[in-house]
Amino acid sequence: MDSDGTRDARGTHANPVPRPAAPPERPAVPPKPATAPGAPPRPDGSAFLTWLRTPRPPAAPGVWRFGHRPRPQEEPERIPARQLLGGALISFLVGWLVWSLLWNGYLGGWWLLPLYAMIPRSWAAPHTFAAVVVVYAYYLLIALVIMVAVARLGRWGEVWRRYGPPAWSRTAPAPERPPAPEHDPAEWPALRAAGAHEAAERLAAEARAGLMRDVDHARLTRAWQGVRDGTHSLAAFTGAVLRDGAAACLHPSGARDLPARHVPHDLLTGQVRLGTTADDPRNPYPYRGTGLALGPELLGTSLLAVGPAGSGKTGSVVRPLAESLCLQALAGRACVVVVGAAGAGLGPADAYDVVVRIGNPDSEYDLDLYGGTTDPDEAAAVLAEALVGDLADPHPGSDSRRSTTVLAQLLGPFRAVHGRFPSVPELRQLLDGAPGPLAALREALHQAGQESLLRELDARQRQLGHPGDVAAVLADRVALLDRPAFASFFDTSGRSRPFSLRALDHPVRVRVDLPERGHADASRILARLVLAQFAASVAVREDRSLFACLILDDATGVVTPEAVRAVQRLRSANAGVVLTLRTLDDVPRPLRGPLLGATGCRMALSGLTPWDGQDFAEVWGKEWTETRDVTDRQIIAETPAGKAVHMLRRVITGKAPTARAVTVRQVERERWSASELAHAVPPGHAVLSLTDVRGEHAPPLLVDLRG
């Protein structure tokens, strides 16, 4: 190295001969990178196209349809291996014996008579080529007949399928050829049939380039359905696709996927896989070993999951369902409200559009105490259900009309004067009958000339202090919400951003965190409030094509007579609820049967108590089954030949020779008994029965939620 920092021209040990300096070359310009520095390589569309083209045959309720292969309705009879191999060997020996007896002439020459009857006498001459060919062909024919007979007798085909090369090859099947363009979903044949060829070409090109995801496909399919229904125009849809491609018709949040997925989803069918149906004799054979999945067609009948703490209700049921419904909301197909305790693991905040953290001063959103309605009677009905719905007579025919009347007598006059409903402290003062607020309200009504509302207020004041007045109970329940932790919540003055369940006309994703710690009673009131507002909102939606679902991670204290009636009405509104309970003891005894009857999907997780199992056993009912009473009597051989035959039979079957008497009876027994539900469900498993919105049923299935 010279002093100026350049390397000299002298040789090195590897190249001792000095070389002349080459003329300087222009440095080559590196090619432009296809992606930004540090970005992962752009994937091709093979994975997406494989997912899109995978068959999804029609299946029974609850079956994971993605790549499903239907199974027979009845389980085929499977012969034990020892008996199968022994029978195959014996049949081979019998065939060999028969051929040997024929070949050596011990059975006479009668089996050659057909040969002599069909060939000319001249061919029978010895040492002729024709005679040799014909005779040996006849021998081969007889050998094949014997082989076919003994193969059928010894089930050689079953041996070949079970132990031969078909059982050795475990390679994946060869990829299928792409379907014809008119049947290929990746080519968007529906758009081409409607004349939108340019939009179809743009979407097909982005699918092949790896720029389209399953959420994009589901969202665009939903938008195209709106075009077919007349909700949107074809020109607007085509223009959006040509402008934005796979990112057209985005969700208002602008998101095209969730931050993370924890379970398999199939947005083409709307299913989410929860586990695998166990290969158990108590499960119907078509379900054994298949994936267990839920979708809107099943959640539309509502789901009740019961299991103790730690049985997997939140991690195995609630979070996968919330994740699936959030994906469908991004596709414009559903709206979801998830209610649970703060920190319950219901998904990251980025997966939701609205997160209401009640009791947390950093919460961006507030909860509208009156559900966004302007009707005092409707607001009073919803609020009464939330405050004292659990105190109503648990008989299914009871209601809370007295509490509704008391609240309406106060909410109507207050709104007429102030143009809004009262805040929590103001409502508490009115229910307590404080003379100052009531007098000010009366004076304002008198000045406004609201005579009808004055009569309402007079009736309320006459009932104050009577033994049957429920205002004191309502005031005590409102006091649970009038705490310093909730001082900045339930604002009615317009200074906060209250969320109202009236927004369920749109594909919105909502999570409500309840303050469980230190405010358990207030959390139950708020859970009942959300359920009552949800039932009232979905019933008056204009667009019922959106599936609406409410997920309550803990429904303790939420099940009331009015709540049971609301669950029964949700199916006709294209809505459903998911309720989880630690035990059915959290539900009043008269409401357990109606609750189990109102929900179409019922899940009993492992660790259930026998008395909870008894309620599930009753609602699942009984079935006719065939029982076989078998009586075996050992046969004792007295002759040496008989003993030899019995020994051979024991070697082949592995059992002693017996005379069997079988009695077959038809008996009626429970599908799952209370004892089986309490003690025969392994950890991580659940027993689940399903009913879809069309009325199709699936019997109780033992499901592995970890598979």
PDB file of N, CA and C in Angstrom, residues 621-661:
ATOM      1  N   GLY A 621     -82.454 -34.432  25.735  1.00  0.00           N
ATOM      2  CA  GLY A 621     -83.435 -35.497  25.559  1.00  0.00           C
ATOM      3  C   GLY A 621     -82.810 -36.883  25.439  1.00  0.00           C
ATOM      4  N   LYS A 622     -83.633 -37.803  24.943  1.00  0.00           N
ATOM      5  CA  LYS A 622     -83.235 -39.206  24.824  1.00  0.00           C
ATOM      6  C   LYS A 622     -83.321 -39.644  23.369  1.00  0.00           C
ATOM      7  N   GLU A 623     -82.747 -40.801  23.092  1.00  0.00           N
ATOM      8  CA  GLU A 623     -82.775 -41.369  21.754  1.00  0.00           C
ATOM      9  C   GLU A 623     -82.919 -42.883  21.856  1.00  0.00           C
ATOM     10  N   TRP A 624     -83.467 -43.458  20.788  1.00  0.00           N
ATOM     11  CA  TRP A 624     -83.597 -44.906  20.721  1.00  0.00           C
ATOM     12  C   TRP A 624     -82.281 -45.504  20.238  1.00  0.00           C
ATOM     13  N   THR A 625     -81.772 -46.436  21.011  1.00  0.00           N
ATOM     14  CA  THR A 625     -80.531 -47.111  20.654  1.00  0.00           C
ATOM     15  C   THR A 625     -80.742 -48.617  20.700  1.00  0.00           C
ATOM     16  N   GLU A 626     -79.906 -49.306  19.961  1.00  0.00           N
ATOM     17  CA  GLU A 626     -79.965 -50.766  19.899  1.00  0.00           C
ATOM     18  C   GLU A 626     -78.923 -51.343  20.834  1.00  0.00           C
ATOM     19  N   THR A 627     -79.363 -52.131  21.808  1.00  0.00           N
ATOM     20  CA  THR A 627     -78.451 -52.779  22.743  1.00  0.00           C
ATOM     21  C   THR A 627     -78.386 -54.268  22.428  1.00  0.00           C
ATOM     22  N   ARG A 628     -77.205 -54.819  22.588  1.00  0.00           N
ATOM     23  CA  ARG A 628     -76.973 -56.234  22.317  1.00  0.00           C
ATOM     24  C   ARG A 628     -76.472 -56.889  23.596  1.00  0.00           C
ATOM     25  N   ASP A 629     -77.220 -57.848  24.078  1.00  0.00           N
ATOM     26  CA  ASP A 629     -76.810 -58.645  25.232  1.00  0.00           C
ATOM     27  C   ASP A 629     -76.225 -59.950  24.707  1.00  0.00           C
ATOM     28  N   VAL A 630     -74.947 -60.140  24.929  1.00  0.00           N
ATOM     29  CA  VAL A 630     -74.222 -61.293  24.398  1.00  0.00           C
ATOM     30  C   VAL A 630     -73.868 -62.228  25.546  1.00  0.00           C
ATOM     31  N   THR A 631     -74.199 -63.489  25.349  1.00  0.00           N
ATOM     32  CA  THR A 631     -73.847 -64.528  26.317  1.00  0.00           C
ATOM     33  C   THR A 631     -72.968 -65.559  25.624  1.00  0.00           C
ATOM     34  N   ASP A 632     -71.756 -65.733  26.117  1.00  0.00           N
ATOM     35  CA  ASP A 632     -70.806 -66.688  25.543  1.00  0.00           C
ATOM     36  C   ASP A 632     -70.687 -67.913  26.441  1.00  0.00           C
ATOM     37  N   ARG A 633     -70.770 -69.098  25.802  1.00  0.00           N
ATOM     38  CA  ARG A 633     -70.580 -70.372  26.514  1.00  0.00           C
ATOM     39  C   ARG A 633     -69.471 -71.137  25.821  1.00  0.00           C
ATOM     40  N   GLN A 634     -68.426 -71.456  26.565  1.00  0.00           N
ATOM     41  CA  GLN A 634     -67.273 -72.127  25.967  1.00  0.00           C
ATOM     42  C   GLN A 634     -67.636 -73.547  25.555  1.00  0.00           C
ATOM     43  N   ILE A 635     -67.160 -73.930  24.361  1.00  0.00           N
ATOM     44  CA  ILE A 635     -67.402 -75.267  23.827  1.00  0.00           C
ATOM     45  C   ILE A 635     -66.194 -76.133  24.157  1.00  0.00           C
ATOM     46  N   ILE A 636     -66.456 -77.264  24.745  1.00  0.00           N
ATOM     47  CA  ILE A 636     -65.387 -78.192  25.132  1.00  0.00           C
ATOM     48  C   ILE A 636     -65.387 -79.361  24.163  1.00  0.00           C
ATOM     49  N   ALA A 637     -64.261 -79.548  23.487  1.00  0.00           N
ATOM     50  CA  ALA A 637     -64.134 -80.660  22.532  1.00  0.00           C
ATOM     51  C   ALA A 637     -63.742 -81.931  23.278  1.00  0.00           C
ATOM     52  N   GLU A 638     -64.307 -83.074  22.850  1.00  0.00           N
ATOM     53  CA  GLU A 638     -64.038 -84.347  23.501  1.00  0.00           C
ATOM     54  C   GLU A 638     -63.194 -85.276  22.638  1.00  0.00           C
ATOM     55  N   THR A 639     -63.093 -85.002  21.359  1.00  0.00           N
ATOM     56  CA  THR A 639     -62.328 -85.861  20.461  1.00  0.00           C
ATOM     57  C   THR A 639     -61.030 -85.165  20.089  1.00  0.00           C
ATOM     58  N   PRO A 640     -60.007 -85.954  19.719  1.00  0.00           N
ATOM     59  CA  PRO A 640     -58.739 -85.322  19.302  1.00  0.00           C
ATOM     60  C   PRO A 640     -58.907 -84.417  18.090  1.00  0.00           C
ATOM     61  N   ALA A 641     -59.738 -84.818  17.140  1.00  0.00           N
ATOM     62  CA  ALA A 641     -59.947 -83.959  15.971  1.00  0.00           C
ATOM     63  C   ALA A 641     -60.618 -82.653  16.365  1.00  0.00           C
ATOM     64  N   GLY A 642     -61.586 -82.729  17.248  1.00  0.00           N
ATOM     65  CA  GLY A 642     -62.253 -81.504  17.703  1.00  0.00           C
ATOM     66  C   GLY A 642     -61.316 -80.585  18.446  1.00  0.00           C
ATOM     67  N   LYS A 643     -60.425 -81.183  19.275  1.00  0.00           N
ATOM     68  CA  LYS A 643     -59.451 -80.360  19.981  1.00  0.00           C
ATOM     69  C   LYS A 643     -58.492 -79.687  19.008  1.00  0.00           C
ATOM     70  N   ALA A 644     -58.101 -80.405  17.948  1.00  0.00           N
ATOM     71  CA  ALA A 644     -57.215 -79.798  16.956  1.00  0.00           C
ATOM     72  C   ALA A 644     -57.902 -78.635  16.247  1.00  0.00           C
ATOM     73  N   VAL A 645     -59.174 -78.828  15.893  1.00  0.00           N
ATOM     74  CA  VAL A 645     -59.915 -77.745  15.242  1.00  0.00           C
ATOM     75  C   VAL A 645     -60.039 -76.545  16.170  1.00  0.00           C
ATOM     76  N   HIS A 646     -60.310 -76.793  17.441  1.00  0.00           N
ATOM     77  CA  HIS A 646     -60.435 -75.686  18.398  1.00  0.00           C
ATOM     78  C   HIS A 646     -59.111 -74.956  18.581  1.00  0.00           C
ATOM     79  N   MET A 647     -57.990 -75.725  18.576  1.00  0.00           N
ATOM     80  CA  MET A 647     -56.688 -75.093  18.701  1.00  0.00           C
ATOM     81  C   MET A 647     -56.394 -74.209  17.492  1.00  0.00           C
ATOM     82  N   LEU A 648     -56.744 -74.721  16.281  1.00  0.00           N
ATOM     83  CA  LEU A 648     -56.536 -73.911  15.083  1.00  0.00           C
ATOM     84  C   LEU A 648     -57.399 -72.651  15.116  1.00  0.00           C
ATOM     85  N   ARG A 649     -58.609 -72.794  15.586  1.00  0.00           N
ATOM     86  CA  ARG A 649     -59.502 -71.628  15.670  1.00  0.00           C
ATOM     87  C   ARG A 649     -58.979 -70.607  16.671  1.00  0.00           C
ATOM     88  N   ARG A 650     -58.394 -71.082  17.791  1.00  0.00           N
ATOM     89  CA  ARG A 650     -57.835 -70.157  18.772  1.00  0.00           C
ATOM     90  C   ARG A 650     -56.624 -69.414  18.199  1.00  0.00           C
ATOM     91  N   VAL A 651     -55.818 -70.116  17.390  1.00  0.00           N
ATOM     92  CA  VAL A 651     -54.655 -69.470  16.782  1.00  0.00           C
ATOM     93  C   VAL A 651     -55.088 -68.380  15.814  1.00  0.00           C
ATOM     94  N   ILE A 652     -56.169 -68.638  15.051  1.00  0.00           N
ATOM     95  CA  ILE A 652     -56.601 -67.679  14.039  1.00  0.00           C
ATOM     96  C   ILE A 652     -57.298 -66.480  14.672  1.00  0.00           C
ATOM     97  N   THR A 653     -58.237 -66.716  15.562  1.00  0.00           N
ATOM     98  CA  THR A 653     -59.062 -65.639  16.121  1.00  0.00           C
ATOM     99  C   THR A 653     -58.519 -65.086  17.422  1.00  0.00           C
ATOM    100  N   GLY A 654     -57.661 -65.821  18.107  1.00  0.00           N
ATOM    101  CA  GLY A 654     -57.172 -65.363  19.392  1.00  0.00           C
ATOM    102  C   GLY A 654     -58.148 -65.557  20.526  1.00  0.00           C
ATOM    103  N   LYS A 655     -59.246 -66.260  20.291  1.00  0.00           N
ATOM    104  CA  LYS A 655     -60.262 -66.477  21.311  1.00  0.00           C
ATOM    105  C   LYS A 655     -60.592 -67.959  21.386  1.00  0.00           C
ATOM    106  N   ALA A 656     -61.056 -68.339  22.548  1.00  0.00           N
ATOM    107  CA  ALA A 656     -61.474 -69.725  22.722  1.00  0.00           C
ATOM    108  C   ALA A 656     -62.793 -69.959  21.988  1.00  0.00           C
ATOM    109  N   PRO A 657     -63.015 -71.142  21.446  1.00  0.00           N
ATOM    110  CA  PRO A 657     -64.288 -71.446  20.767  1.00  0.00           C
ATOM    111  C   PRO A 657     -65.449 -71.357  21.748  1.00  0.00           C
ATOM    112  N   THR A 658     -66.430 -70.563  21.396  1.00  0.00           N
ATOM    113  CA  THR A 658     -67.599 -70.371  22.254  1.00  0.00           C
ATOM    114  C   THR A 658     -68.862 -70.439  21.422  1.00  0.00           C
ATOM    115  N   ALA A 659     -69.943 -70.720  22.104  1.00  0.00           N
ATOM    116  CA  ALA A 659     -71.278 -70.645  21.515  1.00  0.00           C
ATOM    117  C   ALA A 659     -71.916 -69.357  22.025  1.00  0.00           C
ATOM    118  N   ARG A 660     -72.265 -68.491  21.120  1.00  0.00           N
ATOM    119  CA  ARG A 660     -72.721 -67.153  21.486  1.00  0.00           C
ATOM    120  C   ARG A 660     -74.223 -67.041  21.297  1.00  0.00           C
ATOM    121  N   ALA A 661     -74.883 -66.466  22.324  1.00  0.00           N
ATOM    122  CA  ALA A 661     -76.307 -66.155  22.248  1.00  0.00           C
ATOM    123  C   ALA A 661     -76.454 -64.634  22.321  1.00  0.00           C
TER     124      ALA A 661
END
